[in-house]
Amino acid sequence: MLPGIGVFGTGSVVRIFIPFLREKGFKIEAIWGRTIAEASEVASDLEIPFYTSRIDDVLLRRDVDLIFIMCSPNLHAQIAVKALGIGKHVVCDKPAGLSQSEALKMVKAAQYYPSLISIVNHSLRFLPAFIKMKREIEEGYLGGPVSIIDVRVQMGSLVRDGYDWLCDEIMGGGILALVGSHVIDLISYVTNQRAVRVHAVVRTFTQTTKHINGIRQITSPDFCCFQMELNEGTLVTATLSNHLQGQLSQEVLICGPNGHLVVKSGDLHGCRGQQEEALHLDVENVQESSIADFIPRPYIKGLHKMIDALREAFQPVEDKRGWIKEPVSRAATFEDGLYVQAVIDALKRSSKHREWVKVTIMTEEPDPNPLLSAAVRATAISI
């Protein structure tokens, strides 16, 4: 039996994936919004029986066993940790919190409840083109180890007409957090490597718009260009920009000693021995929607594939557990989310100091009062 779902968030992506969840047999039991008016509007439009602006009102419902966190990143860790603590499965939108400290709390909660599903919505992992790319690399298509990766993403603005968290870098807005997190995770997924040091330029070119001006200005970055050196020597260059009018343009090129692989949108092409070939062509259509214009179709398709995997994970199986997590084993874990956050932190420091920065993954939460702790330790030693 499929679990009842509680949704946190009222944005465009929520209006896209809720109909697909229902198509797959899931029942949406409750929705949370930042204000009761926002929650009421979406609940009415999507025919959701319960709505609220109180987090616990959704988490404590007995008919809700699976939580989708699709709200602003400043609430991701709080909701995820609470949900896991009371036995709910969690799908969290990217990024995993606002900092490594928040992501680490999510990791520890997931480790404490290993029987629960806890994954991050890095949906590109589920696109057939990238699944095929990963397989070809592992089977030696490139004729050796990956040497160079070049990623280019050009898209329209992520900022809407009104001022909200998408305009604020501190709240998790901007192309680095919202698109760069996908890129960082995708590279780790297809290469089985992680970044050891990075160098970046992160900028906010559009600080005001016709609807956002005066005292409040946009601080979320709309451009970033960064390099990453991976642990096996692979060099990555990525350019992400919000200054393209129209449809998304996304290209991921991976080169090796004797060939290369490239994904453009959802198509995978390869070349080895001077012979170019199409390895996967994306012929699957998603339902057209004006809302979908705000979210690139590759990400929507990946989200649909992830929901397919979730449905399969909750199907009855012939063992005492009743369900297995194997169908979602491809998904990004909270540990992957912590790694992505570590890279984003390093990229921000690099841009600020204009130098290469080492990527350091936090394993323990920082001491909130180091001076007091030092005094306590000194007192203990003297005693």
Short mmCIF file of C-alpha atoms in Angstrom, two decimals:
data_model
loop_
_atom_site.label_atom_id
_atom_site.label_comp_id
_atom_site.label_asym_id
_atom_site.label_seq_id
_atom_site.Cartn_x
_atom_site.Cartn_y
_atom_site.Cartn_z
CA MET A 1 0.00 0.00 0.00
CA LEU A 2 1.36 3.39 -0.96
CA PRO A 3 1.95 5.88 1.88
CA GLY A 4 -0.07 9.06 2.33
CA ILE A 5 1.94 12.16 1.47
CA GLY A 6 2.37 15.46 3.24
CA VAL A 7 3.83 18.28 1.14
CA PHE A 8 5.76 21.29 2.42
CA GLY A 9 5.74 24.12 -0.09
CA THR A 10 3.42 25.87 -2.51
CA GLY A 11 5.75 26.77 -5.40
CA SER A 12 5.67 25.91 -9.09
CA VAL A 13 7.32 22.51 -8.68
CA VAL A 14 4.58 21.47 -6.23
CA ARG A 15 1.88 22.18 -8.82
CA ILE A 16 3.82 20.06 -11.31
CA PHE A 17 4.61 16.93 -9.32
CA ILE A 18 1.41 16.53 -7.25
CA PRO A 19 -0.70 15.53 -10.32
CA PHE A 20 2.01 13.05 -11.28
CA LEU A 21 2.07 11.60 -7.74
CA ARG A 22 -1.67 11.03 -8.00
CA GLU A 23 -1.28 9.47 -11.43
CA LYS A 24 1.07 6.95 -9.84
CA GLY A 25 -1.42 6.11 -7.11
CA PHE A 26 -0.16 8.25 -4.21
CA LYS A 27 -2.69 10.12 -2.10
CA ILE A 28 -1.89 13.70 -1.06
CA GLU A 29 -3.24 14.09 2.45
CA ALA A 30 -1.95 17.51 3.54
CA ILE A 31 -0.06 20.57 2.40
CA TRP A 32 1.85 23.25 4.31
CA GLY A 33 2.33 26.84 3.16
CA ARG A 34 4.28 29.79 4.52
CA THR A 35 0.96 31.54 5.08
CA ILE A 36 -2.49 30.06 5.48
CA ALA A 37 -3.61 31.97 2.38
CA GLU A 38 -0.91 30.34 0.21
CA ALA A 39 -1.71 26.89 1.59
CA SER A 40 -5.46 27.41 1.09
CA GLU A 41 -5.02 28.50 -2.53
CA VAL A 42 -2.91 25.52 -3.55
CA ALA A 43 -5.08 23.09 -1.57
CA SER A 44 -8.15 24.42 -3.38
CA ASP A 45 -6.53 24.32 -6.82
CA LEU A 46 -5.15 20.78 -6.35
CA GLU A 47 -8.02 19.39 -4.25
CA ILE A 48 -5.94 18.57 -1.18
CA PRO A 49 -8.18 17.87 1.85
CA PHE A 50 -6.03 19.49 4.57
CA TYR A 51 -3.91 22.63 4.57
CA THR A 52 -2.04 24.56 7.26
CA SER A 53 0.78 26.99 7.99
CA ARG A 54 1.92 24.98 11.03
CA ILE A 55 4.68 22.44 10.42
CA ASP A 56 3.64 20.00 13.16
CA ASP A 57 0.07 19.89 11.86
CA VAL A 58 1.34 17.99 8.81
CA LEU A 59 4.05 15.92 10.49
CA LEU A 60 1.76 14.55 13.22
CA ARG A 61 -1.04 13.40 10.93
CA ARG A 62 -1.50 9.62 11.12
CA ASP A 63 -2.44 9.37 7.45
CA VAL A 64 0.91 10.94 6.38
CA ASP A 65 3.89 8.58 6.14
CA LEU A 66 5.94 10.22 3.38
CA ILE A 67 7.07 13.85 3.51
CA PHE A 68 7.99 15.93 0.45
CA ILE A 69 9.98 19.02 1.48
CA MET A 70 9.72 21.55 -1.35
CA CYS A 71 9.82 24.83 0.56
CA SER A 72 12.64 27.36 1.11
CA PRO A 73 16.00 25.79 2.10
CA ASN A 74 16.09 27.47 5.52
CA LEU A 75 13.38 25.00 6.66
CA HIS A 76 14.76 21.82 5.06
CA ALA A 77 16.83 20.58 8.00
CA GLN A 78 14.25 21.42 10.63
CA ILE A 79 11.44 19.56 8.86
CA ALA A 80 13.57 16.59 7.74
CA VAL A 81 15.02 15.91 11.21
CA LYS A 82 11.59 16.17 12.85
CA ALA A 83 9.97 13.94 10.24
CA LEU A 84 12.56 11.17 10.54
CA GLY A 85 12.38 11.37 14.33
CA ILE A 86 8.69 10.43 14.30
CA GLY A 87 9.04 7.69 11.68
CA LYS A 88 8.22 9.46 8.41
CA HIS A 89 10.01 8.85 5.10
CA VAL A 90 11.52 12.03 3.61
CA VAL A 91 12.16 13.38 0.12
CA CYS A 92 13.93 16.74 0.45
CA ASP A 93 14.45 19.28 -2.31
CA LYS A 94 17.96 20.53 -3.00
CA PRO A 95 20.07 21.86 -1.38
CA ALA A 96 20.19 19.95 1.91
CA GLY A 97 19.79 22.94 4.21
CA LEU A 98 21.64 26.24 4.16
CA SER A 99 24.96 25.06 5.55
CA GLN A 100 27.04 22.00 6.32
CA SER A 101 25.91 22.21 9.92
CA GLU A 102 22.26 21.84 8.88
CA ALA A 103 23.07 19.10 6.36
CA LEU A 104 25.01 17.20 9.03
CA LYS A 105 21.96 17.20 11.31
CA MET A 106 20.00 15.64 8.47
CA VAL A 107 22.70 13.01 7.93
CA LYS A 108 22.74 12.03 11.60
CA ALA A 109 18.95 11.77 11.71
CA ALA A 110 18.96 9.52 8.63
CA GLN A 111 21.70 7.33 10.12
CA TYR A 112 19.71 6.97 13.33
CA TYR A 113 16.67 5.74 11.39
CA PRO A 114 18.22 3.66 8.56
CA SER A 115 15.00 1.81 7.76
CA LEU A 116 13.38 5.05 6.57
CA ILE A 117 13.79 6.47 3.07
CA SER A 118 15.70 9.77 3.21
CA ILE A 119 16.78 11.18 -0.15
CA VAL A 120 17.56 14.52 -1.79
CA ASN A 121 15.84 15.62 -4.99
CA HIS A 122 18.84 15.58 -7.33
CA SER A 123 16.59 14.41 -10.15
CA LEU A 124 19.18 14.40 -12.96
CA ARG A 125 20.46 11.09 -11.55
CA PHE A 126 17.27 9.48 -12.84
CA LEU A 127 17.48 10.78 -16.43
CA PRO A 128 18.18 7.84 -18.81
CA ALA A 129 20.90 9.83 -20.61
CA PHE A 130 22.98 10.23 -17.44
CA ILE A 131 22.32 6.65 -16.31
CA LYS A 132 23.62 5.51 -19.70
CA MET A 133 26.58 7.92 -19.50
CA LYS A 134 27.60 6.52 -16.12
CA ARG A 135 27.38 2.96 -17.43
CA GLU A 136 29.46 3.74 -20.52
CA ILE A 137 32.20 5.35 -18.40
CA GLU A 138 32.30 2.32 -16.07
CA GLU A 139 32.49 -0.04 -19.06
CA GLY A 140 35.49 1.79 -20.56
CA TYR A 141 33.91 3.76 -23.41
CA LEU A 142 36.44 6.59 -22.97
CA GLY A 143 39.43 4.24 -23.17
CA GLY A 144 40.73 5.20 -19.74
CA PRO A 145 40.07 7.47 -16.79
CA VAL A 146 38.04 10.66 -17.16
CA SER A 147 40.37 13.58 -17.80
CA ILE A 148 38.18 16.65 -18.42
CA ILE A 149 34.55 17.53 -17.75
CA ASP A 150 32.94 20.67 -19.14
CA VAL A 151 29.44 21.73 -18.04
CA ARG A 152 27.47 24.65 -19.47
CA VAL A 153 24.01 25.62 -18.27
CA GLN A 154 22.24 28.66 -19.72
CA MET A 155 18.71 29.48 -18.58
CA GLY A 156 16.33 32.31 -17.73
CA SER A 157 16.02 34.11 -14.43
CA LEU A 158 15.05 32.17 -11.30
CA VAL A 159 13.59 35.33 -9.75
CA ARG A 160 9.83 35.92 -9.95
CA ASP A 161 7.84 39.17 -9.90
CA GLY A 162 7.73 39.51 -6.10
CA TYR A 163 10.54 39.51 -3.56
CA ASP A 164 10.94 36.13 -1.84
CA TRP A 165 13.65 33.71 -0.73
CA LEU A 166 14.73 33.12 -4.34
CA CYS A 167 16.10 36.69 -4.32
CA ASP A 168 18.21 36.16 -1.19
CA GLU A 169 21.52 34.26 -1.20
CA ILE A 170 21.41 33.77 2.58
CA MET A 171 18.01 32.08 2.25
CA GLY A 172 19.32 29.65 -0.37
CA GLY A 173 18.40 31.48 -3.57
CA GLY A 174 20.56 31.76 -6.68
CA ILE A 175 21.90 29.63 -9.49
CA LEU A 176 24.80 28.20 -7.47
CA ALA A 177 22.55 26.66 -4.81
CA LEU A 178 19.63 25.70 -7.04
CA VAL A 179 21.39 24.59 -10.24
CA GLY A 180 25.01 24.27 -9.15
CA SER A 181 23.97 21.74 -6.51
CA HIS A 182 22.57 19.53 -9.31
CA VAL A 183 25.79 19.87 -11.31
CA ILE A 184 28.05 19.06 -8.35
CA ASP A 185 25.97 16.00 -7.44
CA LEU A 186 25.70 14.81 -11.06
CA ILE A 187 29.48 14.89 -11.57
CA SER A 188 29.99 12.85 -8.41
CA TYR A 189 27.31 10.39 -9.54
CA VAL A 190 28.58 9.70 -13.06
CA THR A 191 32.31 9.62 -12.20
CA ASN A 192 32.29 8.15 -8.66
CA GLN A 193 34.70 10.95 -7.72
CA ARG A 194 34.52 13.91 -5.37
CA ALA A 195 36.05 17.37 -5.43
CA VAL A 196 39.18 17.98 -3.36
CA ARG A 197 39.68 21.67 -4.18
CA VAL A 198 37.79 24.35 -6.10
CA HIS A 199 38.10 27.82 -7.62
CA ALA A 200 35.09 30.01 -8.43
CA VAL A 201 33.70 33.33 -9.56
CA VAL A 202 30.16 33.93 -8.23
CA ARG A 203 28.34 37.12 -9.20
CA THR A 204 24.97 38.87 -8.95
CA PHE A 205 24.56 41.02 -12.06
CA THR A 206 20.82 41.69 -11.83
CA GLN A 207 20.21 43.36 -8.47
CA THR A 208 16.91 45.08 -9.30
CA THR A 209 13.99 44.46 -11.63
CA LYS A 210 10.82 46.30 -12.57
CA HIS A 211 9.07 44.62 -9.62
CA ILE A 212 11.98 44.43 -7.16
CA ASN A 213 13.72 47.72 -6.41
CA GLY A 214 14.14 50.34 -3.73
CA ILE A 215 15.30 49.19 -0.29
CA ARG A 216 15.21 45.49 -1.13
CA GLN A 217 17.68 44.26 -3.72
CA ILE A 218 18.48 40.85 -5.18
CA THR A 219 21.53 39.23 -3.59
CA SER A 220 21.20 35.71 -5.01
CA PRO A 221 23.84 35.02 -7.70
CA ASP A 222 22.73 34.76 -11.33
CA PHE A 223 26.13 33.72 -12.70
CA CYS A 224 28.91 31.44 -11.57
CA CYS A 225 31.92 29.89 -13.22
CA PHE A 226 33.94 27.35 -11.29
CA GLN A 227 36.63 24.71 -11.53
CA MET A 228 36.89 21.54 -9.48
CA GLU A 229 39.80 19.15 -9.15
CA LEU A 230 38.46 15.68 -8.35
CA ASN A 231 40.16 13.06 -6.20
CA GLU A 232 41.43 11.01 -9.18
CA GLY A 233 42.83 14.03 -11.04
CA THR A 234 39.85 14.86 -13.24
CA LEU A 235 39.48 18.59 -13.90
CA VAL A 236 35.97 20.08 -14.10
CA THR A 237 34.95 23.42 -15.56
CA ALA A 238 31.37 24.63 -15.15
CA THR A 239 29.61 27.80 -16.31
CA LEU A 240 26.09 28.51 -15.05
CA SER A 241 24.10 31.57 -16.09
CA ASN A 242 20.59 32.97 -15.67
CA HIS A 243 20.95 35.40 -18.58
CA LEU A 244 19.50 33.33 -21.43
CA GLN A 245 16.00 34.25 -22.58
CA GLY A 246 13.99 31.20 -23.57
CA GLN A 247 14.46 27.47 -23.07
CA LEU A 248 17.21 25.85 -21.03
CA SER A 249 20.49 25.05 -22.77
CA GLN A 250 22.42 22.39 -20.88
CA GLU A 251 25.47 20.46 -22.01
CA VAL A 252 27.64 18.02 -20.07
CA LEU A 253 30.82 16.92 -21.88
CA ILE A 254 33.10 14.21 -20.44
CA CYS A 255 36.42 13.40 -22.13
CA GLY A 256 38.85 10.52 -21.77
CA PRO A 257 42.02 9.33 -23.55
CA ASN A 258 40.23 7.81 -26.56
CA GLY A 259 36.79 9.34 -26.71
CA HIS A 260 34.14 11.58 -25.25
CA LEU A 261 30.51 11.51 -24.13
CA VAL A 262 28.14 14.47 -24.24
CA VAL A 263 24.60 14.98 -22.99
CA LYS A 264 22.63 17.85 -24.52
CA SER A 265 19.28 18.27 -22.78
CA GLY A 266 18.20 14.61 -22.68
CA ASP A 267 20.22 13.15 -25.56
CA LEU A 268 23.50 11.24 -25.14
CA HIS A 269 26.07 11.11 -27.94
CA GLY A 270 29.49 9.54 -27.93
CA CYS A 271 32.64 9.52 -30.04
CA ARG A 272 35.52 7.05 -29.99
CA GLY A 273 37.91 6.11 -32.74
CA GLN A 274 36.70 9.14 -34.76
CA GLN A 275 33.27 7.49 -34.93
CA GLU A 276 30.36 9.55 -33.61
CA GLU A 277 27.17 7.81 -32.52
CA ALA A 278 23.89 8.43 -30.74
CA LEU A 279 23.78 6.35 -27.57
CA HIS A 280 20.42 7.58 -26.24
CA LEU A 281 17.78 9.86 -27.74
CA ASP A 282 15.15 11.40 -25.50
CA VAL A 283 11.81 10.89 -27.21
CA GLU A 284 9.66 10.95 -24.08
CA ASN A 285 7.42 13.98 -23.72
CA VAL A 286 6.22 15.57 -20.51
CA GLN A 287 2.79 17.10 -20.20
CA GLU A 288 2.87 20.67 -21.46
CA SER A 289 2.18 23.33 -18.86
CA SER A 290 2.77 27.05 -18.60
CA ILE A 291 4.05 26.40 -15.08
CA ALA A 292 6.67 24.05 -16.50
CA ASP A 293 8.30 26.99 -18.25
CA PHE A 294 9.75 28.00 -14.88
CA ILE A 295 11.41 24.59 -14.38
CA PRO A 296 13.60 23.04 -17.11
CA ARG A 297 12.12 19.89 -18.59
CA PRO A 298 15.17 17.65 -17.89
CA TYR A 299 14.67 18.29 -14.19
CA ILE A 300 10.93 17.62 -14.44
CA LYS A 301 11.55 14.36 -16.31
CA GLY A 302 14.11 13.32 -13.72
CA LEU A 303 11.63 14.07 -10.94
CA HIS A 304 9.00 11.94 -12.68
CA LYS A 305 11.49 9.04 -12.90
CA MET A 306 12.33 9.44 -9.21
CA ILE A 307 8.64 9.27 -8.30
CA ASP A 308 8.37 6.07 -10.38
CA ALA A 309 11.21 4.62 -8.28
CA LEU A 310 9.53 5.71 -5.05
CA ARG A 311 6.32 3.97 -6.06
CA GLU A 312 8.25 0.78 -6.76
CA ALA A 313 10.01 1.03 -3.39
CA PHE A 314 6.68 0.88 -1.57
CA GLN A 315 5.28 -2.08 -3.50
CA PRO A 316 4.80 -5.25 -1.41
CA VAL A 317 7.60 -7.81 -1.68
CA GLU A 318 7.90 -11.38 -0.54
CA ASP A 319 9.89 -10.80 2.63
CA LYS A 320 9.24 -9.75 6.19
CA ARG A 321 10.13 -6.11 5.59
CA GLY A 322 7.16 -5.42 3.34
CA TRP A 323 9.14 -3.03 1.12
CA ILE A 324 12.72 -2.47 -0.01
CA LYS A 325 14.82 0.63 -0.71
CA GLU A 326 16.56 -0.83 -3.76
CA PRO A 327 14.46 1.09 -6.36
CA VAL A 328 15.67 4.41 -4.88
CA SER A 329 19.27 3.30 -4.39
CA ARG A 330 20.23 5.56 -7.30
CA ALA A 331 18.91 8.63 -5.45
CA ALA A 332 21.14 11.13 -3.66
CA THR A 333 21.36 10.42 0.06
CA PHE A 334 21.63 13.00 2.83
CA GLU A 335 25.37 12.17 2.89
CA ASP A 336 25.51 13.22 -0.77
CA GLY A 337 23.66 16.38 0.21
CA LEU A 338 26.30 17.12 2.86
CA TYR A 339 29.07 16.69 0.26
CA VAL A 340 27.31 19.06 -2.15
CA GLN A 341 26.94 21.63 0.62
CA ALA A 342 30.66 21.32 1.43
CA VAL A 343 31.53 22.07 -2.20
CA ILE A 344 29.13 25.03 -2.34
CA ASP A 345 30.68 26.44 0.87
CA ALA A 346 34.15 26.09 -0.66
CA LEU A 347 33.04 27.74 -3.92
CA LYS A 348 31.66 30.73 -2.02
CA ARG A 349 34.89 31.10 -0.02
CA SER A 350 36.92 30.82 -3.20
CA SER A 351 34.94 33.56 -4.91
CA LYS A 352 35.25 35.80 -1.87
CA HIS A 353 39.02 35.34 -1.42
CA ARG A 354 39.83 34.83 -5.12
CA GLU A 355 41.90 31.69 -4.56
CA TRP A 356 41.76 27.90 -4.72
CA VAL A 357 40.02 26.45 -1.66
CA LYS A 358 40.16 22.92 -0.26
CA VAL A 359 36.85 21.09 0.11
CA THR A 360 36.38 19.97 3.71
CA ILE A 361 33.37 17.88 4.72
CA MET A 362 32.17 18.48 8.26
CA THR A 363 31.97 15.40 10.49
CA GLU A 364 31.02 17.09 13.76
CA GLU A 365 28.97 20.18 14.42
CA PRO A 366 31.06 23.23 15.41
CA ASP A 367 31.14 24.21 19.06
CA PRO A 368 28.62 27.08 19.48
CA ASN A 369 30.72 28.62 22.29
CA PRO A 370 34.39 27.65 21.90
CA LEU A 371 35.59 30.11 24.56
CA LEU A 372 33.27 28.65 27.19
CA SER A 373 34.23 25.10 26.21
CA ALA A 374 37.92 25.96 26.51
CA ALA A 375 37.31 27.39 29.99
CA VAL A 376 35.45 24.24 31.06
CA ARG A 377 38.29 22.05 29.78
CA ALA A 378 40.89 24.19 31.59
CA THR A 379 38.88 23.95 34.82
CA ALA A 380 38.62 20.17 34.47
CA ILE A 381 42.36 19.87 33.92
CA SER A 382 43.16 22.01 36.98
CA ILE A 383 40.82 19.91 39.14
#
